[in-house]
Short mmCIF file of C-alpha atoms and ligand atoms in Angstrom, two decimals:
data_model
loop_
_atom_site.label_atom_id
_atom_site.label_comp_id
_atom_site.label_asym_id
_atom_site.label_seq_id
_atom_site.Cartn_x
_atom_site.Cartn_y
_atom_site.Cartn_z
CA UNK A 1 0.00 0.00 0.00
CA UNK A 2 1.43 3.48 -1.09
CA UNK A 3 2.04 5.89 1.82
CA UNK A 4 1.38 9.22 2.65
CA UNK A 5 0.68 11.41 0.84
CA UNK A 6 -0.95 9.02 -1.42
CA UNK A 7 -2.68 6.84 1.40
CA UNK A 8 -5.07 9.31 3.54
CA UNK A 9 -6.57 6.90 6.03
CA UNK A 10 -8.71 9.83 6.78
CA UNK A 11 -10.27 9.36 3.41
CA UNK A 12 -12.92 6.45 4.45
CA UNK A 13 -13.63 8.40 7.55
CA UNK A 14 -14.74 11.62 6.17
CA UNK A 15 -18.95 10.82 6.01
CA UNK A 16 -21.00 8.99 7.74
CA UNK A 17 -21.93 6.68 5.03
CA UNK A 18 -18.73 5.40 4.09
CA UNK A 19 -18.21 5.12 7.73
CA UNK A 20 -21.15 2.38 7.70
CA UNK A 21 -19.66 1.09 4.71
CA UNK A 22 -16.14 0.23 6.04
CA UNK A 23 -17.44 -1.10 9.42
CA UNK A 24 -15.94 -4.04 10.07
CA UNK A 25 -18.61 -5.20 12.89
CA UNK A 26 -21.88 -4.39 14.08
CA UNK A 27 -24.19 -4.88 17.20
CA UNK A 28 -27.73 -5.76 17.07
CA UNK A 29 -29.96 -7.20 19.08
CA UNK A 30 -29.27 -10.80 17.63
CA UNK A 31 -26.27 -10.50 20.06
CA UNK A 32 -27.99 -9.62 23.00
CA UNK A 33 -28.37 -12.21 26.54
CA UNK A 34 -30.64 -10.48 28.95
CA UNK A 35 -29.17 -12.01 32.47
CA UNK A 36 -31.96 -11.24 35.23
CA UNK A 37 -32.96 -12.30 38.76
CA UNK A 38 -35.80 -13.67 40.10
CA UNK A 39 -36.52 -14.01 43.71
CA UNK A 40 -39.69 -15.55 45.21
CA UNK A 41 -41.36 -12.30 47.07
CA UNK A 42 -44.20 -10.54 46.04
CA UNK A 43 -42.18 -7.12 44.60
CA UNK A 44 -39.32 -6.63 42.88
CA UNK A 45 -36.09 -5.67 44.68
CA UNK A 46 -33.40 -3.21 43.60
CA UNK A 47 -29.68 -4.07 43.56
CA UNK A 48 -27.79 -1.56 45.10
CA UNK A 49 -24.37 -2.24 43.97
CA UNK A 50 -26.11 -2.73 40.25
CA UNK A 51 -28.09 0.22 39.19
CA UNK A 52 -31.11 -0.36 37.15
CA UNK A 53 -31.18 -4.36 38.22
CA UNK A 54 -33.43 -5.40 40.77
CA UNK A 55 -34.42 -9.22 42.13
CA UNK A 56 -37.15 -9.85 40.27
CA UNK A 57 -40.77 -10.92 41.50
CA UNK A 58 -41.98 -14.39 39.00
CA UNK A 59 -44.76 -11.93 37.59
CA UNK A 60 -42.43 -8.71 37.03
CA UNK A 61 -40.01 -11.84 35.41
CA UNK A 62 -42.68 -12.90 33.37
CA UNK A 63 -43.42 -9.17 32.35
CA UNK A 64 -39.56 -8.27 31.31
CA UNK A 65 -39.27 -11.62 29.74
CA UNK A 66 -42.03 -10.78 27.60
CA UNK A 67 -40.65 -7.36 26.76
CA UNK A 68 -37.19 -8.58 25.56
CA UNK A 69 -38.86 -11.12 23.44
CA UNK A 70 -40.82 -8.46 21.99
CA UNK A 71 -37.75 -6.39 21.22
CA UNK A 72 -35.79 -9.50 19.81
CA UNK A 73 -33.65 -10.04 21.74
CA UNK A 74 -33.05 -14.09 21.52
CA UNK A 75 -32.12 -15.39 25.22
CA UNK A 76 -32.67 -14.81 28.52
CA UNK A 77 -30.36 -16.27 31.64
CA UNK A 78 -32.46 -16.36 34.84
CA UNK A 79 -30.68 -16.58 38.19
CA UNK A 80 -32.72 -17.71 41.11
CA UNK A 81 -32.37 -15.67 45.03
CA UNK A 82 -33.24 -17.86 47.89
CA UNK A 83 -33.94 -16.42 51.09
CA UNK A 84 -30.80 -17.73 53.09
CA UNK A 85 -33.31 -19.78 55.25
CA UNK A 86 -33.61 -22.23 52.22
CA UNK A 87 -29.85 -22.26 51.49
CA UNK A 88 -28.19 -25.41 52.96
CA UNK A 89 -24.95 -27.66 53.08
CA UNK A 90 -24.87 -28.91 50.03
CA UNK A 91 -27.46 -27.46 48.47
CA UNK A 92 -30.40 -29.95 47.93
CA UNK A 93 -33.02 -27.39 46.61
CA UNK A 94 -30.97 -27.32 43.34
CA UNK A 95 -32.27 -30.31 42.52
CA UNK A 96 -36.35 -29.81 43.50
CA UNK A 97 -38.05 -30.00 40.60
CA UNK A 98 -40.54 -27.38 42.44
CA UNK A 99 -37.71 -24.59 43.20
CA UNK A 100 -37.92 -21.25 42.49
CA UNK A 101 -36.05 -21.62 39.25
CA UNK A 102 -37.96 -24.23 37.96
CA UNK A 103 -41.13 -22.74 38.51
CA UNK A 104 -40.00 -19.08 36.74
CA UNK A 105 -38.24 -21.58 33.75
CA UNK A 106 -42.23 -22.89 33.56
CA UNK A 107 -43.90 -19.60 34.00
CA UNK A 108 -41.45 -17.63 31.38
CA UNK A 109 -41.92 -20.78 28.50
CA UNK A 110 -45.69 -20.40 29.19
CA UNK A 111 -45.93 -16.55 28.46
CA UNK A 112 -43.10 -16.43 26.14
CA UNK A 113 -41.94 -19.39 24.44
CA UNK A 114 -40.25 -18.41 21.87
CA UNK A 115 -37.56 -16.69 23.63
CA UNK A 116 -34.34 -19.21 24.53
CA UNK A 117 -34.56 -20.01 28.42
CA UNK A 118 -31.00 -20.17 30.11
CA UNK A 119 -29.94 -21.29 33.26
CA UNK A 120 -26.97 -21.47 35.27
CA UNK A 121 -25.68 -25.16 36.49
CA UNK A 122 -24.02 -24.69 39.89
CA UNK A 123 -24.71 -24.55 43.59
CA UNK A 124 -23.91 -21.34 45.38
CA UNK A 125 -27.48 -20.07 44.85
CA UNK A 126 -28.19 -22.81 46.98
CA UNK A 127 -25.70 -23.12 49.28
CA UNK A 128 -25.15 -21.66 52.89
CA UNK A 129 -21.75 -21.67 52.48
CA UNK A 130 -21.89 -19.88 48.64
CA UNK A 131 -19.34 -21.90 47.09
CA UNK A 132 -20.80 -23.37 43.61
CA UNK A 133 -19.58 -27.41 45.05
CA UNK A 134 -20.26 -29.56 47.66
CA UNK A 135 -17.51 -29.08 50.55
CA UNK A 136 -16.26 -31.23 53.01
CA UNK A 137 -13.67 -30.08 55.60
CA UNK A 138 -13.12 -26.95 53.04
CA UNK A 139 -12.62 -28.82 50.23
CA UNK A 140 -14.89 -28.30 47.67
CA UNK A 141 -14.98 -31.90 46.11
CA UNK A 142 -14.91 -32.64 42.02
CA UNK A 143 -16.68 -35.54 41.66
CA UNK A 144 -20.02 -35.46 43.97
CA UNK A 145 -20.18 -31.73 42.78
CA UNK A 146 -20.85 -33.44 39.37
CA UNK A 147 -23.53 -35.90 40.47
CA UNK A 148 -25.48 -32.91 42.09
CA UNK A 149 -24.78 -30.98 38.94
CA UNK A 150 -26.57 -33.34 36.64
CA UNK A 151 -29.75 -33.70 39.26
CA UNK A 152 -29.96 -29.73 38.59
CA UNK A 153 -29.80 -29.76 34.90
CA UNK A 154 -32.06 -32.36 34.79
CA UNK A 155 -34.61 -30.50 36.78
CA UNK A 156 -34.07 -27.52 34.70
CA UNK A 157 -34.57 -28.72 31.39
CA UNK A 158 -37.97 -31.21 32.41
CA UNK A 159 -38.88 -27.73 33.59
CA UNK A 160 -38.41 -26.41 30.36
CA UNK A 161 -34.90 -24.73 30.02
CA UNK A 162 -33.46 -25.12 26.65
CA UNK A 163 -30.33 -24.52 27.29
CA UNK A 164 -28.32 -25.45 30.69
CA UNK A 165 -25.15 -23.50 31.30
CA UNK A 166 -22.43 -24.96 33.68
CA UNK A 167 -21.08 -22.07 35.54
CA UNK A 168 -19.22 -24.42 38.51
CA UNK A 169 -15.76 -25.05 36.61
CA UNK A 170 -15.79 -28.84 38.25
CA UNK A 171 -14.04 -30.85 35.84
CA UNK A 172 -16.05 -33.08 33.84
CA UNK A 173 -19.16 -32.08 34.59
CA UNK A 174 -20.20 -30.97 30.80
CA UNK A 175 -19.91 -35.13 29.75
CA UNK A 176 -21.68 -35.73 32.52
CA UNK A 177 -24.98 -32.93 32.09
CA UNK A 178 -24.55 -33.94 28.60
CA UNK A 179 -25.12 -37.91 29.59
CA UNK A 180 -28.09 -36.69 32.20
CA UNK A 181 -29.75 -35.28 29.92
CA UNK A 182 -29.71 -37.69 27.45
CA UNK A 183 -30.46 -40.35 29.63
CA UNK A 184 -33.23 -38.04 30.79
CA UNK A 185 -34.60 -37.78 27.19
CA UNK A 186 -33.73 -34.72 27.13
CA UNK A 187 -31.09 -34.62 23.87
CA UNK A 188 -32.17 -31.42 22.00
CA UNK A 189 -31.53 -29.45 25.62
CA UNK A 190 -28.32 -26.95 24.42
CA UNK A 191 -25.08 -26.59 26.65
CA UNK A 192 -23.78 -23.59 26.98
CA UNK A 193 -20.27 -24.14 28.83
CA UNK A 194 -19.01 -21.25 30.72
CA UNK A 195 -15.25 -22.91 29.78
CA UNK A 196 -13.21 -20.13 30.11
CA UNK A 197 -14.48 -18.45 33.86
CA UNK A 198 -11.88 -17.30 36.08
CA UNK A 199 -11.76 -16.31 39.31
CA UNK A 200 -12.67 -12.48 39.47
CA UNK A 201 -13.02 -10.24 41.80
CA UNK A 202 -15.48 -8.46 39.08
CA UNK A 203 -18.24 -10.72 40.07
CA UNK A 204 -18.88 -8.79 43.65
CA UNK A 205 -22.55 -7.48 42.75
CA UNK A 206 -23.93 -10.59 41.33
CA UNK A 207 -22.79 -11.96 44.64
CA UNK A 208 -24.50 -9.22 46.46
CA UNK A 209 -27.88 -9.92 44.42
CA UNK A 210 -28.02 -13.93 45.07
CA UNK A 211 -26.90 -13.39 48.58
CA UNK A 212 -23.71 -15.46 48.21
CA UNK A 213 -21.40 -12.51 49.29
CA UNK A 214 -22.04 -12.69 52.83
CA UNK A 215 -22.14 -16.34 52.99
CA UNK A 216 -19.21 -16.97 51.38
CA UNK A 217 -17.30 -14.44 53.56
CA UNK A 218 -14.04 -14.13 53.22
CA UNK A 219 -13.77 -17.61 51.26
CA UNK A 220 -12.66 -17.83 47.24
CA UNK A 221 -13.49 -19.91 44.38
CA UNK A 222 -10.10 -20.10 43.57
CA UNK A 223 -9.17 -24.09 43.51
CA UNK A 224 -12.17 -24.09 40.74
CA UNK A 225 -12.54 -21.04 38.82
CA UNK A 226 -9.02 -20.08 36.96
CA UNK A 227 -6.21 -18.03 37.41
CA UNK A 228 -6.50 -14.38 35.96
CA UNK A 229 -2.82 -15.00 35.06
CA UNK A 230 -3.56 -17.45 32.49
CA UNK A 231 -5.08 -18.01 29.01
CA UNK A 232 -3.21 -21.49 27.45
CA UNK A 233 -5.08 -22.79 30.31
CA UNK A 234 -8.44 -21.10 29.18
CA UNK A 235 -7.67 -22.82 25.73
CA UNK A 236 -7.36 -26.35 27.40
CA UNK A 237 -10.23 -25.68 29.15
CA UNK A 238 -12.38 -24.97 26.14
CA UNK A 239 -11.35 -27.98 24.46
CA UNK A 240 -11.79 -30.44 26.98
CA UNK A 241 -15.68 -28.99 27.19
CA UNK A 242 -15.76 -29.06 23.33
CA UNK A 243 -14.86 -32.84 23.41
CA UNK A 244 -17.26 -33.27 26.42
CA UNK A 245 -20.71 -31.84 24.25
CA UNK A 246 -20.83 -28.56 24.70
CA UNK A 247 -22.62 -26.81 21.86
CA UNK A 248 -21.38 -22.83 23.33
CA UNK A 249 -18.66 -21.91 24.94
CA UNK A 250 -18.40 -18.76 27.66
CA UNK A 251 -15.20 -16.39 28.37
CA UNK A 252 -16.19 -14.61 31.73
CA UNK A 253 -15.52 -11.71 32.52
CA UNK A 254 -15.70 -9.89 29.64
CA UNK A 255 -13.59 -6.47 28.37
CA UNK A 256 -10.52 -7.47 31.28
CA UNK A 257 -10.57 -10.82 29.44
CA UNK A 258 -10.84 -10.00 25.60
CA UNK A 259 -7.51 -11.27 24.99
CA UNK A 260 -8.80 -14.75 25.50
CA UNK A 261 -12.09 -14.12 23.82
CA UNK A 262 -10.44 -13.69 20.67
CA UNK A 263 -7.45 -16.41 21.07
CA UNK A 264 -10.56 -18.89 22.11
CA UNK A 265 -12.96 -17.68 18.87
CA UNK A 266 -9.80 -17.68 16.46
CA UNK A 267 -8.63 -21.64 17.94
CA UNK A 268 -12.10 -23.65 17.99
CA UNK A 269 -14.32 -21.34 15.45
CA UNK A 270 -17.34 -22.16 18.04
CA UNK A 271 -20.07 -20.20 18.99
CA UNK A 272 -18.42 -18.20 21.40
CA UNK A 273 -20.36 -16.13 24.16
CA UNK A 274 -18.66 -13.50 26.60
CA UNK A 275 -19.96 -12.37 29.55
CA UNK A 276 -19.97 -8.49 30.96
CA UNK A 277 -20.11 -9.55 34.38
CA UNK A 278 -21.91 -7.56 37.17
CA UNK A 279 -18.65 -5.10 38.20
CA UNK A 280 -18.43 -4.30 34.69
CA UNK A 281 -21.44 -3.29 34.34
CA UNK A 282 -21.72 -1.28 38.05
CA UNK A 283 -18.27 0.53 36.76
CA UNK A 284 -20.09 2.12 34.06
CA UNK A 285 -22.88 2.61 36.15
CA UNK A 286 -21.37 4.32 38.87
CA UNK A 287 -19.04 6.73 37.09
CA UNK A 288 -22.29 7.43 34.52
CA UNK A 289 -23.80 8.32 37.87
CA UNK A 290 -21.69 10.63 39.47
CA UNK A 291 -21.42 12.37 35.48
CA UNK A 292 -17.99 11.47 34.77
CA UNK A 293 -18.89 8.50 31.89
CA UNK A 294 -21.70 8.83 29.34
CA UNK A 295 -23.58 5.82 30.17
CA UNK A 296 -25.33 5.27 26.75
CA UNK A 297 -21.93 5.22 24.45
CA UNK A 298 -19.86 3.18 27.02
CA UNK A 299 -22.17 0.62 26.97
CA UNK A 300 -22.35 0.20 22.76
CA UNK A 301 -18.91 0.98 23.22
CA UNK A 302 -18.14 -1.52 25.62
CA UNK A 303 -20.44 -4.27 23.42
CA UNK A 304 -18.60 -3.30 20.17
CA UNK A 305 -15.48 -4.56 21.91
CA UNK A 306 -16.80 -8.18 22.34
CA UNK A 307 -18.10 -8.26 18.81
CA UNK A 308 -14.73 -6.97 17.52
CA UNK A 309 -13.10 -9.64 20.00
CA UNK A 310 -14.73 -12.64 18.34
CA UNK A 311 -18.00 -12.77 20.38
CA UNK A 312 -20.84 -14.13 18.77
CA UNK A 313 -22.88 -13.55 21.94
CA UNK A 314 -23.31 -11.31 24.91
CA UNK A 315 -24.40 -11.44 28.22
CA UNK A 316 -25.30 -8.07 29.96
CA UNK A 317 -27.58 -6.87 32.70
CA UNK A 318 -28.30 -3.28 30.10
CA UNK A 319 -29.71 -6.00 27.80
CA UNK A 320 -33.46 -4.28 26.99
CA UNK A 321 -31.59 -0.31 26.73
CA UNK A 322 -29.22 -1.15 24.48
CA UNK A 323 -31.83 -3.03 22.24
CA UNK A 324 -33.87 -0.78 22.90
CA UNK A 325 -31.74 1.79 21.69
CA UNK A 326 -30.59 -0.18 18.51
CA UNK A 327 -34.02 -0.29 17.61
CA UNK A 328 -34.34 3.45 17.68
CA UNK A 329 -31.26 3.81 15.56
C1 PBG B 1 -22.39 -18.61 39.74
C2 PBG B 1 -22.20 -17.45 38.84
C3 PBG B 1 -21.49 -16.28 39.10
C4 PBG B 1 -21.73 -15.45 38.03
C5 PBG B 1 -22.54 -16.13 37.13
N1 PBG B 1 -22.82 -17.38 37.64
C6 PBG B 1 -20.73 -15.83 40.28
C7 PBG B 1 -19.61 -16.61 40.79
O1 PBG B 1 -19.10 -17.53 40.15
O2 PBG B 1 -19.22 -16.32 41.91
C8 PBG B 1 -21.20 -14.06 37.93
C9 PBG B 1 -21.98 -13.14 37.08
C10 PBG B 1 -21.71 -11.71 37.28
O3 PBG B 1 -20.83 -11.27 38.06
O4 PBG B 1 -22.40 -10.93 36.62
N2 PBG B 1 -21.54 -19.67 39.63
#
């Protein structure tokens, strides 16, 4: 390519239509994963630490469900908050086919079935000690962590989930849901792995919104969830789910992690999903707040970056504004 003077890169950039022309990637609402929480009182519930997200009541689910579907938006990700009265040891109520999650999963497919129905596979909703395994003398142990695993995705797809989404990091558990379910009948149920999750300190408000903050205290997820020094290890991690069934893969957290979105989308060419985790989305939040951040363009901003990453997906909490705001153009 000739240089300057006879290359102006400024050239493409001088109208808005050849802008539009040159893009290289867009955002629409085809991308979009509305994440949401539902909790089993009678109102809905604000999230401090997450402005704009509250703890949803089933009906005020039901009525936001509804609304994404109607604005396109393909998939929602539900997240159940039990009262910590119902949170126990090793976390039984996972696996009721009556629990709060299964009953939204049933009430959202009845109002709305045409919108994709995703939910999380792992314990710490559950659990009074808000680690995602079963733990014994502060271990948190692999293999019966798996068995309990495949109880809840069972439970969640007869409920009518279509797509189950291990978020533990136990190894092997993606073979296993996958053999559950189809052993269940259950083949056509999606898995959406979250492969590549590691062990942030970005997930404090979703913590503070299922409760698990204060009961996991100061404890860590760290012999599960991996190391934020790593990304070969993300890479193994994605193939080993690959070979185990999944049909999606998950990098989580998002923008601090988009060097491993795009080295996992450019290895295994799967669809790949990223994740703007809660602290991610309060950062924006808060500085919008106090002025300092325009909330609006750091968001599309913000979403561009996964699409330009590789991401084929995206889960955020600002879900129905931003398509919202796509659709007004
Ligand atoms: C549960 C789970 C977590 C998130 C999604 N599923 C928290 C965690 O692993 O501690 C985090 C989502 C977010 O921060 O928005 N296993």
């Amino acid at each position: 390519m000739p240089a300057y003077p006879r290359t102006r890169m400024r050239r493409n950039r001088r109208t808005a239509w050849s802008r539009a022309l040159v893009r290289e990637n867009v955002l629409t609402v085809d991308d979009l994963i509305w994440p949401c929480f539902v909790h089993a009182g009678a109102h809905s519930q604000d999230v401090p630490s997450m402005p704009g997200v509250a703890r949803l009541s089933l009906t005020d689910l039901v009525e936001n469900v509804v609304a994404a579907r109607d604005l396109g938006i393909p998939a929602v990700a539900i997240f159940p908050v039990l009262d910590a009265s119902l949170k126990t040891l090793d976390g039984e109520r996972a696996w009721d086919p009556d629990n709060l999650i299964c009953q939204a999963v049933r009430r959202v497919k009845a109002a709305a079935p045409d919108i994709g129905v995703i939910c999380d596979v792992a314990l710490d909703p559950f659990t009074s000690h808000g680690q995602d395994g079963i733990v014994r003398d502060g271990i948190i142990l692999n293999d019966e962590t798996v068995v309990a695993l495949q109880k809840q995705a069972v439970v969640q797809a007869q409920a009518g989930c279509d797509v189950i989404a291990p978020s533990d990091m136990m190894d092997g558990r993606i073979g296993a849901v996958r053999d559950a379910l189809d052993a269940a009948k259950l083949p056509d149920t999606q898995i959406l792995s979250y492969a590549a999750k590691y062990a942030s300190a970005f997930y404090g408000p979703f913590r503070d919104a299922v409760g698990s903050k204060a009961a996991l205290g100061a404890a860590d997820k760290r012999t599960y969830q991996q190391d934020p020094g790593n990304s070969d290890e993300a890479l193994r991690e994605v193939a080993l789910d690959l070979e185990e069934g999944a049909d999606m893969v998950m990098v989580k957290p998002g923008m601090p992690y988009l060097d491993v979105l795009r080295r996992v989308k450019d290895r295994f060419a799967v669809p790949t999903m990223v994740y703007q985790v809660s602290g991610e989305y309060a950062m924006l939040h808060a500085a919008a707040q106090n002025g300092w951040l325009d909330r609006d363009s750091v968001m599309l901003e913000s979403l561009m970056a996964f699409k330009r990453a590789g991401a084929d997906g995206i889960l955020t909490y600002a879900a129905l504004d931003v398509a919202r705001r796509l659709r007004a153009g």
